[in-house]
Short mmCIF file of C-alpha atoms in Angstrom, two decimals:
data_model
loop_
_atom_site.label_atom_id
_atom_site.label_comp_id
_atom_site.label_asym_id
_atom_site.label_seq_id
_atom_site.Cartn_x
_atom_site.Cartn_y
_atom_site.Cartn_z
CA MET K 27 -5.94 13.42 1.35
CA LEU K 28 -6.97 16.71 2.95
CA MET K 29 -10.00 16.76 5.22
CA PRO K 30 -10.94 20.17 6.64
CA TYR K 31 -14.41 19.27 7.77
CA PHE K 32 -14.46 18.41 11.43
CA LEU K 33 -12.02 20.08 13.78
CA HIS K 34 -14.85 21.30 16.02
CA ILE K 35 -17.58 18.75 16.89
CA ARG K 36 -19.46 19.73 20.00
CA GLU K 37 -23.22 20.33 19.93
CA GLU K 38 -24.84 17.37 18.18
CA ASN K 39 -28.01 15.76 19.54
CA GLY K 40 -29.93 12.59 18.71
CA LEU K 41 -29.37 8.99 17.69
CA PHE K 42 -26.71 8.25 15.10
CA TYR K 43 -25.16 5.10 13.67
CA ALA K 44 -21.74 4.12 12.39
CA LEU K 45 -20.52 1.27 10.23
CA ASP K 46 -16.80 0.57 10.54
CA LEU K 47 -15.42 -1.58 7.70
CA GLY K 48 -11.68 -1.91 7.97
CA GLY K 49 -10.58 -5.52 7.79
CA THR K 50 -11.69 -9.07 8.35
CA ASN K 51 -14.30 -7.84 10.85
CA PHE K 52 -16.65 -4.88 10.76
CA ARG K 53 -18.44 -3.07 13.56
CA VAL K 54 -21.89 -1.52 13.76
CA LEU K 55 -22.39 1.10 16.44
CA ARG K 56 -25.05 3.50 17.70
CA VAL K 57 -24.66 6.51 19.97
CA GLN K 58 -27.18 8.76 21.65
CA LEU K 59 -25.80 12.30 21.76
CA ALA K 60 -26.90 15.04 24.13
CA GLY K 61 -24.97 18.09 22.97
CA THR K 62 -22.45 20.02 25.02
CA GLU K 63 -23.86 19.06 28.40
CA GLY K 64 -24.38 15.32 28.23
CA ARG K 65 -22.07 14.51 25.32
CA ILE K 66 -22.48 10.77 24.62
CA LEU K 67 -25.37 9.52 26.74
CA GLN K 68 -25.22 5.91 25.64
CA GLN K 69 -23.53 3.70 23.06
CA GLU K 70 -23.70 0.10 21.85
CA TYR K 71 -21.77 -1.83 19.25
CA GLU K 72 -21.47 -5.28 17.74
CA GLU K 73 -18.61 -6.84 15.79
CA VAL K 74 -19.17 -9.21 12.88
CA SER K 75 -16.67 -11.46 11.10
CA ILE K 76 -16.70 -11.35 7.31
CA PRO K 77 -16.54 -14.78 5.66
CA GLN K 78 -13.38 -15.19 3.59
CA ALA K 79 -15.42 -16.01 0.48
CA LEU K 80 -17.12 -12.58 0.60
CA MET K 81 -13.76 -10.79 0.68
CA VAL K 82 -12.98 -12.11 -2.79
CA GLY K 83 -16.53 -12.61 -4.07
CA SER K 84 -18.92 -10.10 -5.63
CA ASN K 85 -19.61 -6.48 -4.77
CA GLU K 86 -23.33 -7.11 -4.20
CA GLU K 87 -22.75 -10.12 -1.95
CA LEU K 88 -20.38 -8.19 0.32
CA PHE K 89 -22.58 -5.12 0.76
CA ASP K 90 -25.75 -7.20 1.14
CA PHE K 91 -24.11 -9.18 3.95
CA ILE K 92 -23.03 -5.98 5.71
CA VAL K 93 -26.44 -4.32 5.40
CA ALA K 94 -28.25 -7.44 6.61
CA GLU K 95 -26.17 -7.36 9.80
CA LEU K 96 -26.72 -3.60 10.16
CA ALA K 97 -30.48 -4.03 9.77
CA SER K 98 -30.50 -6.77 12.40
CA PHE K 99 -28.58 -4.49 14.78
CA ILE K 100 -31.09 -1.68 14.26
CA THR K 101 -34.01 -3.95 15.22
CA ARG K 102 -32.43 -4.34 18.66
CA GLU K 103 -32.46 -0.66 19.65
CA GLY K 104 -32.98 -0.70 23.40
CA GLU K 105 -33.97 1.77 26.05
CA GLY K 106 -32.02 4.99 25.97
CA PHE K 107 -31.88 5.19 22.17
CA HIS K 108 -34.46 7.57 20.74
CA PRO K 109 -34.66 8.30 17.02
CA LEU K 110 -36.55 11.54 16.41
CA LEU K 111 -39.97 11.15 14.80
CA GLY K 112 -40.16 11.85 11.10
CA ARG K 113 -36.42 11.56 10.54
CA GLN K 114 -34.35 9.01 8.71
CA ARG K 115 -31.70 7.25 10.71
CA GLU K 116 -28.30 8.58 9.67
CA LEU K 117 -24.98 6.78 9.52
CA GLY K 118 -21.28 7.56 9.34
CA PHE K 119 -19.41 5.08 7.15
CA THR K 120 -15.86 4.32 8.22
CA PHE K 121 -14.26 2.77 5.14
CA SER K 122 -10.60 2.04 5.77
CA PHE K 123 -9.37 1.49 2.24
CA PRO K 124 -7.83 3.98 -0.20
CA VAL K 125 -10.51 6.12 -1.82
CA LYS K 126 -10.64 9.29 -3.86
CA GLN K 127 -13.02 11.29 -1.72
CA THR K 128 -15.18 13.67 -3.74
CA SER K 129 -17.34 15.03 -0.91
CA ILE K 130 -18.16 14.38 2.73
CA ASP K 131 -20.54 11.59 1.70
CA SER K 132 -18.98 10.13 -1.45
CA GLY K 133 -15.74 8.52 -2.53
CA ASN K 134 -14.50 6.12 -5.20
CA LEU K 135 -12.50 3.06 -4.20
CA LEU K 136 -8.94 3.20 -5.56
CA LYS K 137 -7.88 -0.28 -4.50
CA TRP K 138 -8.61 -2.97 -1.95
CA THR K 139 -6.10 -3.94 0.75
CA LYS K 140 -6.05 -6.24 3.80
CA GLY K 141 -7.01 -9.40 1.92
CA PHE K 142 -9.98 -7.98 -0.01
CA ALA K 143 -9.95 -8.46 -3.80
CA ILE K 144 -13.28 -7.60 -5.44
CA LYS K 145 -12.34 -6.06 -8.78
CA GLU K 146 -15.81 -4.79 -9.70
CA THR K 147 -15.86 -2.41 -6.69
CA VAL K 148 -12.68 -0.55 -7.73
CA GLY K 149 -13.57 2.83 -9.20
CA LYS K 150 -17.10 2.82 -7.76
CA ASP K 151 -18.54 5.16 -5.13
CA VAL K 152 -18.63 3.01 -2.00
CA VAL K 153 -21.38 5.12 -0.43
CA GLU K 154 -23.59 4.53 -3.45
CA GLU K 155 -22.90 0.79 -3.19
CA LEU K 156 -23.86 0.79 0.49
CA GLN K 157 -27.01 2.87 -0.16
CA ALA K 158 -27.99 0.50 -2.99
CA ALA K 159 -27.72 -2.46 -0.62
CA MET K 160 -29.87 -0.57 1.91
CA GLY K 161 -32.45 -0.11 -0.81
CA ARG K 162 -32.47 -3.82 -1.62
CA HIS K 163 -33.05 -4.55 2.08
CA LYS K 164 -35.71 -1.80 2.46
CA LEU K 165 -33.58 -0.14 5.15
CA ASP K 166 -34.55 3.53 5.56
CA MET K 167 -31.19 5.05 6.41
CA ARG K 168 -28.90 7.67 4.87
CA VAL K 169 -25.10 7.82 4.85
CA THR K 170 -24.13 11.40 5.70
CA ALA K 171 -20.37 11.00 6.19
CA LEU K 172 -17.63 8.85 4.67
CA VAL K 173 -14.36 8.69 6.61
CA ASN K 174 -11.51 6.28 7.08
CA ASP K 175 -10.66 4.78 10.45
CA THR K 176 -7.79 7.10 11.29
CA VAL K 177 -9.85 10.22 10.60
CA GLY K 178 -12.71 8.74 12.62
CA THR K 179 -10.34 8.04 15.51
CA LEU K 180 -9.02 11.60 15.36
CA ALA K 181 -12.57 13.01 15.30
CA GLY K 182 -13.59 10.83 18.23
CA GLY K 183 -10.48 11.76 20.17
CA ARG K 184 -10.88 15.49 19.61
CA TYR K 185 -14.52 15.31 20.72
CA TRP K 186 -13.16 14.76 24.23
CA ASN K 187 -9.73 16.36 24.02
CA GLU K 188 -8.55 19.03 21.58
CA ASP K 189 -4.93 18.13 22.34
CA VAL K 190 -5.30 15.00 20.17
CA MET K 191 -3.13 15.85 17.15
CA VAL K 192 -2.34 12.42 15.69
CA ALA K 193 -4.34 9.23 15.21
CA VAL K 194 -2.90 5.84 14.33
CA ILE K 195 -4.71 2.61 13.51
CA LEU K 196 -2.89 -0.60 14.41
CA GLY K 197 -5.13 -3.53 13.65
CA THR K 198 -5.56 -5.78 10.63
CA GLY K 199 -4.06 -2.90 8.64
CA SER K 200 -2.42 0.35 9.62
CA ASN K 201 -2.74 4.04 8.79
CA ALA K 202 -2.16 7.43 10.37
CA CYS K 203 -3.47 10.98 10.10
CA TYR K 204 -2.67 14.25 11.83
CA VAL K 205 -3.76 17.84 12.30
CA GLU K 206 -1.73 20.25 10.17
CA ARG K 207 -1.78 24.03 9.80
CA ALA K 208 -3.43 24.75 6.46
CA ASP K 209 -0.87 27.44 5.64
CA ALA K 210 1.88 24.81 5.92
CA ILE K 211 0.45 22.82 2.98
CA PRO K 212 2.06 23.99 -0.29
CA LYS K 213 -0.60 22.44 -2.54
CA TRP K 214 -3.53 24.00 -0.68
CA ARG K 215 -5.85 25.83 -3.08
CA GLY K 216 -8.63 28.23 -2.20
CA VAL K 217 -9.71 29.87 1.04
CA LEU K 218 -8.11 28.57 4.22
CA PRO K 219 -10.52 26.96 6.73
CA LYS K 220 -11.70 29.18 9.58
CA SER K 221 -9.96 26.95 12.12
CA GLY K 222 -6.65 27.47 10.32
CA SER K 223 -6.06 23.72 10.41
CA THR K 224 -6.99 20.62 8.48
CA VAL K 225 -6.49 16.88 8.68
CA ILE K 226 -4.09 14.96 6.49
CA ASN K 227 -4.80 11.29 5.93
CA MET K 228 -1.38 9.78 5.23
CA GLU K 229 -2.26 6.30 3.94
CA TRP K 230 1.09 5.34 5.44
CA GLY K 231 0.50 1.64 4.79
CA SER K 232 1.62 2.40 1.21
CA PHE K 233 4.87 4.04 2.34
CA TRP K 234 8.05 2.49 1.09
CA SER K 235 11.75 3.33 1.36
CA SER K 236 14.96 1.45 0.63
CA HIS K 237 15.96 2.28 4.21
CA LEU K 238 13.23 0.08 5.69
CA PRO K 239 14.57 -3.23 7.10
CA ARG K 240 13.05 -5.59 4.52
CA THR K 241 14.29 -9.19 4.48
CA PRO K 242 13.93 -12.14 2.06
CA VAL K 243 11.03 -13.34 4.23
CA ASP K 244 9.25 -10.04 3.61
CA ASP K 245 9.96 -10.37 -0.11
CA THR K 246 8.30 -13.78 -0.33
CA LEU K 247 5.33 -12.65 1.77
CA ASP K 248 4.83 -9.69 -0.57
CA ALA K 249 5.17 -11.86 -3.70
CA ASP K 250 2.57 -14.32 -2.39
CA SER K 251 0.10 -11.63 -1.31
CA LEU K 252 -3.04 -10.49 -3.11
CA ASN K 253 -1.39 -7.12 -3.80
CA PRO K 254 2.33 -7.68 -4.55
CA GLY K 255 4.41 -4.53 -4.59
CA ASP K 256 1.78 -2.59 -2.65
CA GLN K 257 1.25 -1.61 1.02
CA GLY K 258 4.92 -2.25 1.81
CA PHE K 259 4.97 -0.53 5.21
CA GLU K 260 1.72 -2.17 6.28
CA LYS K 261 3.17 -5.61 5.52
CA LEU K 262 5.97 -4.94 8.00
CA ILE K 263 3.85 -3.67 10.89
CA SER K 264 0.19 -4.68 10.82
CA GLY K 265 -1.75 -7.41 12.56
CA MET K 266 -2.70 -9.11 9.32
CA TYR K 267 0.91 -9.98 8.51
CA LEU K 268 2.92 -10.40 11.74
CA GLY K 269 1.69 -13.94 12.34
CA ASP K 270 2.58 -15.02 8.82
CA ILE K 271 6.03 -13.44 9.05
CA VAL K 272 6.68 -15.57 12.13
CA ARG K 273 5.34 -18.66 10.34
CA ARG K 274 7.61 -18.06 7.34
CA ILE K 275 10.66 -17.67 9.55
CA LEU K 276 9.86 -20.87 11.44
CA LEU K 277 9.32 -22.68 8.13
CA LYS K 278 12.69 -21.50 6.85
CA MET K 279 14.38 -22.64 10.07
CA ALA K 280 12.56 -25.98 9.90
CA GLU K 281 13.66 -26.58 6.30
CA GLU K 282 17.24 -25.38 6.66
CA ALA K 283 18.08 -26.24 10.27
CA ALA K 284 15.60 -29.01 11.18
CA LEU K 285 14.08 -26.83 13.90
CA PHE K 286 11.27 -29.32 14.49
CA GLY K 287 13.25 -32.43 13.64
CA ASN K 288 13.76 -34.31 10.39
CA THR K 289 10.18 -33.77 9.22
CA VAL K 290 8.75 -30.30 8.61
CA PRO K 291 5.24 -30.03 10.14
CA SER K 292 2.81 -29.86 7.22
CA ASN K 293 0.79 -27.01 8.74
CA LEU K 294 3.87 -24.77 8.57
CA PHE K 295 3.27 -24.57 4.82
CA ILE K 296 -0.24 -23.07 5.21
CA PRO K 297 -0.26 -19.26 4.74
CA PHE K 298 -1.79 -17.24 7.58
CA ILE K 299 -2.53 -20.30 9.71
CA LEU K 300 -0.60 -18.58 12.53
CA ARG K 301 -2.49 -15.46 13.60
CA THR K 302 -1.04 -12.45 15.35
CA PRO K 303 -3.07 -13.19 18.54
CA ASP K 304 -1.22 -16.54 18.64
CA VAL K 305 2.09 -14.69 18.36
CA SER K 306 1.07 -12.35 21.19
CA ALA K 307 0.08 -15.30 23.38
CA MET K 308 3.43 -17.07 22.84
CA HIS K 309 5.36 -13.84 23.27
CA ALA K 310 3.66 -13.20 26.62
CA ASP K 311 4.35 -16.72 27.94
CA GLU K 312 6.53 -16.42 31.05
CA SER K 313 5.93 -19.90 32.46
CA ALA K 314 9.02 -21.98 33.18
CA ASP K 315 8.15 -24.59 30.56
CA LEU K 316 6.42 -22.21 28.13
CA LYS K 317 3.02 -23.90 28.34
CA GLU K 318 1.31 -21.45 25.99
CA VAL K 319 3.97 -21.93 23.32
CA THR K 320 3.44 -25.69 23.64
CA ARG K 321 -0.30 -25.22 23.19
CA VAL K 322 -0.03 -22.99 20.12
CA LEU K 323 2.49 -25.29 18.41
CA ARG K 324 0.24 -28.26 19.09
CA VAL K 325 -3.04 -26.62 18.03
CA VAL K 326 -1.81 -24.59 15.06
CA PHE K 327 1.08 -26.63 13.64
CA LYS K 328 0.16 -30.07 15.04
CA THR K 329 3.66 -30.50 16.39
CA GLN K 330 5.66 -30.69 19.60
CA ALA K 331 9.01 -29.15 20.43
CA SER K 332 11.69 -29.21 23.09
CA LEU K 333 12.02 -26.37 25.58
CA ARG K 334 15.07 -25.12 23.65
CA VAL K 335 13.03 -24.89 20.44
CA ARG K 336 10.12 -23.27 22.25
CA LYS K 337 12.50 -20.57 23.48
CA ILE K 338 13.65 -20.00 19.90
CA VAL K 339 10.02 -19.60 18.84
CA VAL K 340 9.55 -16.91 21.50
CA ASP K 341 12.72 -15.16 20.28
CA VAL K 342 11.31 -15.10 16.74
CA CYS K 343 8.06 -13.58 18.01
CA ASP K 344 10.06 -11.00 19.93
CA THR K 345 12.14 -10.03 16.90
CA VAL K 346 9.18 -9.69 14.53
CA ALA K 347 6.99 -7.75 16.98
CA GLY K 348 9.91 -5.61 18.12
CA ARG K 349 10.78 -4.59 14.56
CA ALA K 350 7.16 -3.69 13.80
CA ALA K 351 6.69 -1.68 17.02
CA ARG K 352 9.90 0.28 16.47
CA LEU K 353 8.90 1.12 12.89
CA VAL K 354 5.50 2.38 14.08
CA ALA K 355 7.18 4.49 16.77
CA ALA K 356 9.53 5.96 14.16
CA GLY K 357 6.52 6.87 12.03
CA VAL K 358 4.77 8.57 14.96
CA VAL K 359 7.89 10.53 15.88
CA GLY K 360 8.24 11.54 12.22
CA ILE K 361 4.73 13.03 12.33
CA LEU K 362 5.49 14.84 15.61
CA LYS K 363 8.64 16.24 14.02
CA LYS K 364 6.67 17.43 10.97
CA ILE K 365 4.18 19.37 13.13
CA GLY K 366 6.81 20.68 15.53
CA ARG K 367 5.93 18.54 18.53
CA ASP K 368 9.19 16.55 18.80
CA THR K 369 11.16 18.72 21.22
CA VAL K 370 10.20 20.69 24.32
CA GLY K 371 10.89 24.05 22.64
CA ASN K 372 9.02 23.10 19.50
CA ILE K 373 6.05 21.78 21.48
CA ASP K 374 5.62 25.09 23.32
CA MET K 375 5.98 27.10 20.08
CA ALA K 376 3.46 24.87 18.26
CA ARG K 377 0.94 25.40 21.04
CA LEU K 378 1.30 29.17 20.74
CA LYS K 379 0.79 29.02 16.96
CA ASN K 380 -2.37 27.00 17.47
CA ASN K 381 -3.62 29.31 20.26
CA LEU K 382 -3.35 26.57 22.88
CA ALA K 383 -2.24 27.10 26.45
CA GLY K 384 1.45 26.38 26.81
CA LYS K 385 2.67 24.47 29.80
CA GLY K 386 0.88 21.61 31.48
CA ARG K 387 -0.74 20.23 28.30
CA LYS K 388 0.44 17.28 26.28
CA THR K 389 0.31 16.44 22.60
CA VAL K 390 -1.91 13.35 22.42
CA VAL K 391 -1.51 10.49 19.94
CA ALA K 392 -4.72 8.43 19.77
CA MET K 393 -4.18 4.73 19.03
CA ASP K 394 -6.97 2.38 17.97
CA GLY K 395 -6.91 -1.22 16.79
CA GLY K 396 -6.54 -4.70 18.19
CA LEU K 397 -2.78 -4.94 17.64
CA TYR K 398 -2.08 -2.02 19.96
CA GLU K 399 -4.86 -2.89 22.40
CA HIS K 400 -4.34 -6.65 22.75
CA TYR K 401 -0.59 -7.16 22.24
CA PRO K 402 1.02 -5.86 25.48
CA LYS K 403 4.67 -6.38 24.51
CA PHE K 404 4.13 -4.71 21.15
CA ARG K 405 2.60 -1.75 22.97
CA THR K 406 5.52 -1.60 25.41
CA TYR K 407 8.12 -1.72 22.62
CA LEU K 408 6.32 1.05 20.72
CA ASN K 409 6.09 3.34 23.73
CA ASP K 410 9.70 2.68 24.80
CA THR K 411 10.98 3.41 21.30
CA ALA K 412 9.05 6.68 21.15
CA VAL K 413 10.75 7.77 24.37
CA GLU K 414 14.11 6.68 22.99
CA LEU K 415 13.66 8.72 19.79
CA LEU K 416 12.11 11.81 21.38
CA GLY K 417 14.28 11.92 24.46
CA LYS K 418 12.89 11.71 27.96
CA GLU K 419 12.08 15.41 28.42
CA ALA K 420 10.17 15.80 25.15
CA ALA K 421 8.47 12.42 25.62
CA GLU K 422 6.98 13.65 28.87
CA GLN K 423 5.03 16.20 26.80
CA VAL K 424 3.55 13.50 24.53
CA ALA K 425 0.84 11.03 25.57
CA VAL K 426 0.12 7.90 23.54
CA GLU K 427 -3.39 6.79 24.49
CA LEU K 428 -5.70 3.96 23.51
CA SER K 429 -8.85 5.27 21.82
CA LYS K 430 -11.04 2.17 21.97
CA ASP K 431 -13.71 2.13 19.25
CA GLY K 432 -12.60 5.66 18.40
CA SER K 433 -13.06 5.27 14.66
CA GLY K 434 -16.68 4.14 14.97
CA ILE K 435 -17.61 6.84 17.48
CA GLY K 436 -15.86 9.43 15.33
CA ALA K 437 -17.85 8.34 12.28
CA ALA K 438 -21.13 8.65 14.22
CA LEU K 439 -20.11 12.14 15.37
CA LEU K 440 -19.30 13.16 11.82
CA ALA K 441 -22.63 11.76 10.65
CA ALA K 442 -24.29 13.98 13.26
CA SER K 443 -22.32 17.08 12.32
CA HIS K 444 -23.27 16.61 8.64
CA SER K 445 -26.88 15.59 9.25
CA GLN K 446 -29.41 16.51 6.57
CA TYR K 447 -31.42 18.00 9.46
CA SER K 448 -28.62 20.13 10.88
CA SER K 449 -30.39 23.34 9.98
CA ASP K 450 -33.66 22.29 11.71
#
């Protein structure tokens, strides 16, 4: 997916909203912009959990639930947020599922991922569906930009720092995008953009290769999923699946090696009962008797275990998280290699081609998502692997930075830059 529409976002003013739908939660956000001087004056956001039933229910039920929460959020506009008189509120819609984008404010859903399975939405324009729900709720608002979370994160990152060249989402799902020279894209048709660059949305969750380290546990997870045979890379690395990979390994060890004794804990058979935050908590446990591991096993699996077994559980967490983090790092380094930012010489040459100052500036990779933000050991393994693959000297010219709420802020900025009132 090629997206040439935002590499320079600088002078927007006013109040703009964003809706970020990318997994089991969605966020609503508002920002007050003040142009080149004040930039973002103020921002607020709320996060809402989506009931499981709505993820597999009807199209209308899902969008009505989302719009009802959005409308409630709007009613709580506080001091510092000033919609201009006579203007509709405008919104950027971050929709982090594969779409065929037909314009800046329209796109047809190709398929659901991340546990969603609403067949009637596939093939429909998701902006039209959202606008229809707004109409049913009498909400006077217009969607002016449709983006996915990686593109939103890149837009938000470049608002502050033009050295941001790559954006990666590591949350419930995973994706990446990057800035590419338009003349380096063989299938480009038509006039090149004035900036000379564009954005490529990779949809890397769908990537698959026989060289990836897939195991029988991964095979059974894929077969049992809502989308077997699809999103292969995402199922190895994302927050939605890491907890269940650990559960499946522990179940296999319990059945074949009596890990928890002669009886297999019944909760071990329940898919997705172990969440990735539980894995992170156990992985981070450095107490002598592994108190946190004891707590998670008791609360989640209703079982107890010896210290030896608890140590094995931590080792399983370490192996699963380590594999995922190293695969993500390999993907990031692959992107840097593609755009010529993987060695010191290439980095300097790439800067010259893009008319950037040479020395003293770093190529920035913006990371957003709860997996990267809230799983410290995962983050450490990813960063260490990137250094290992790039080499220390080249790695010093690359900065991997957390871009908290970047996708939502980026969507609001894109809504502003494509406002129906932009010519006023």
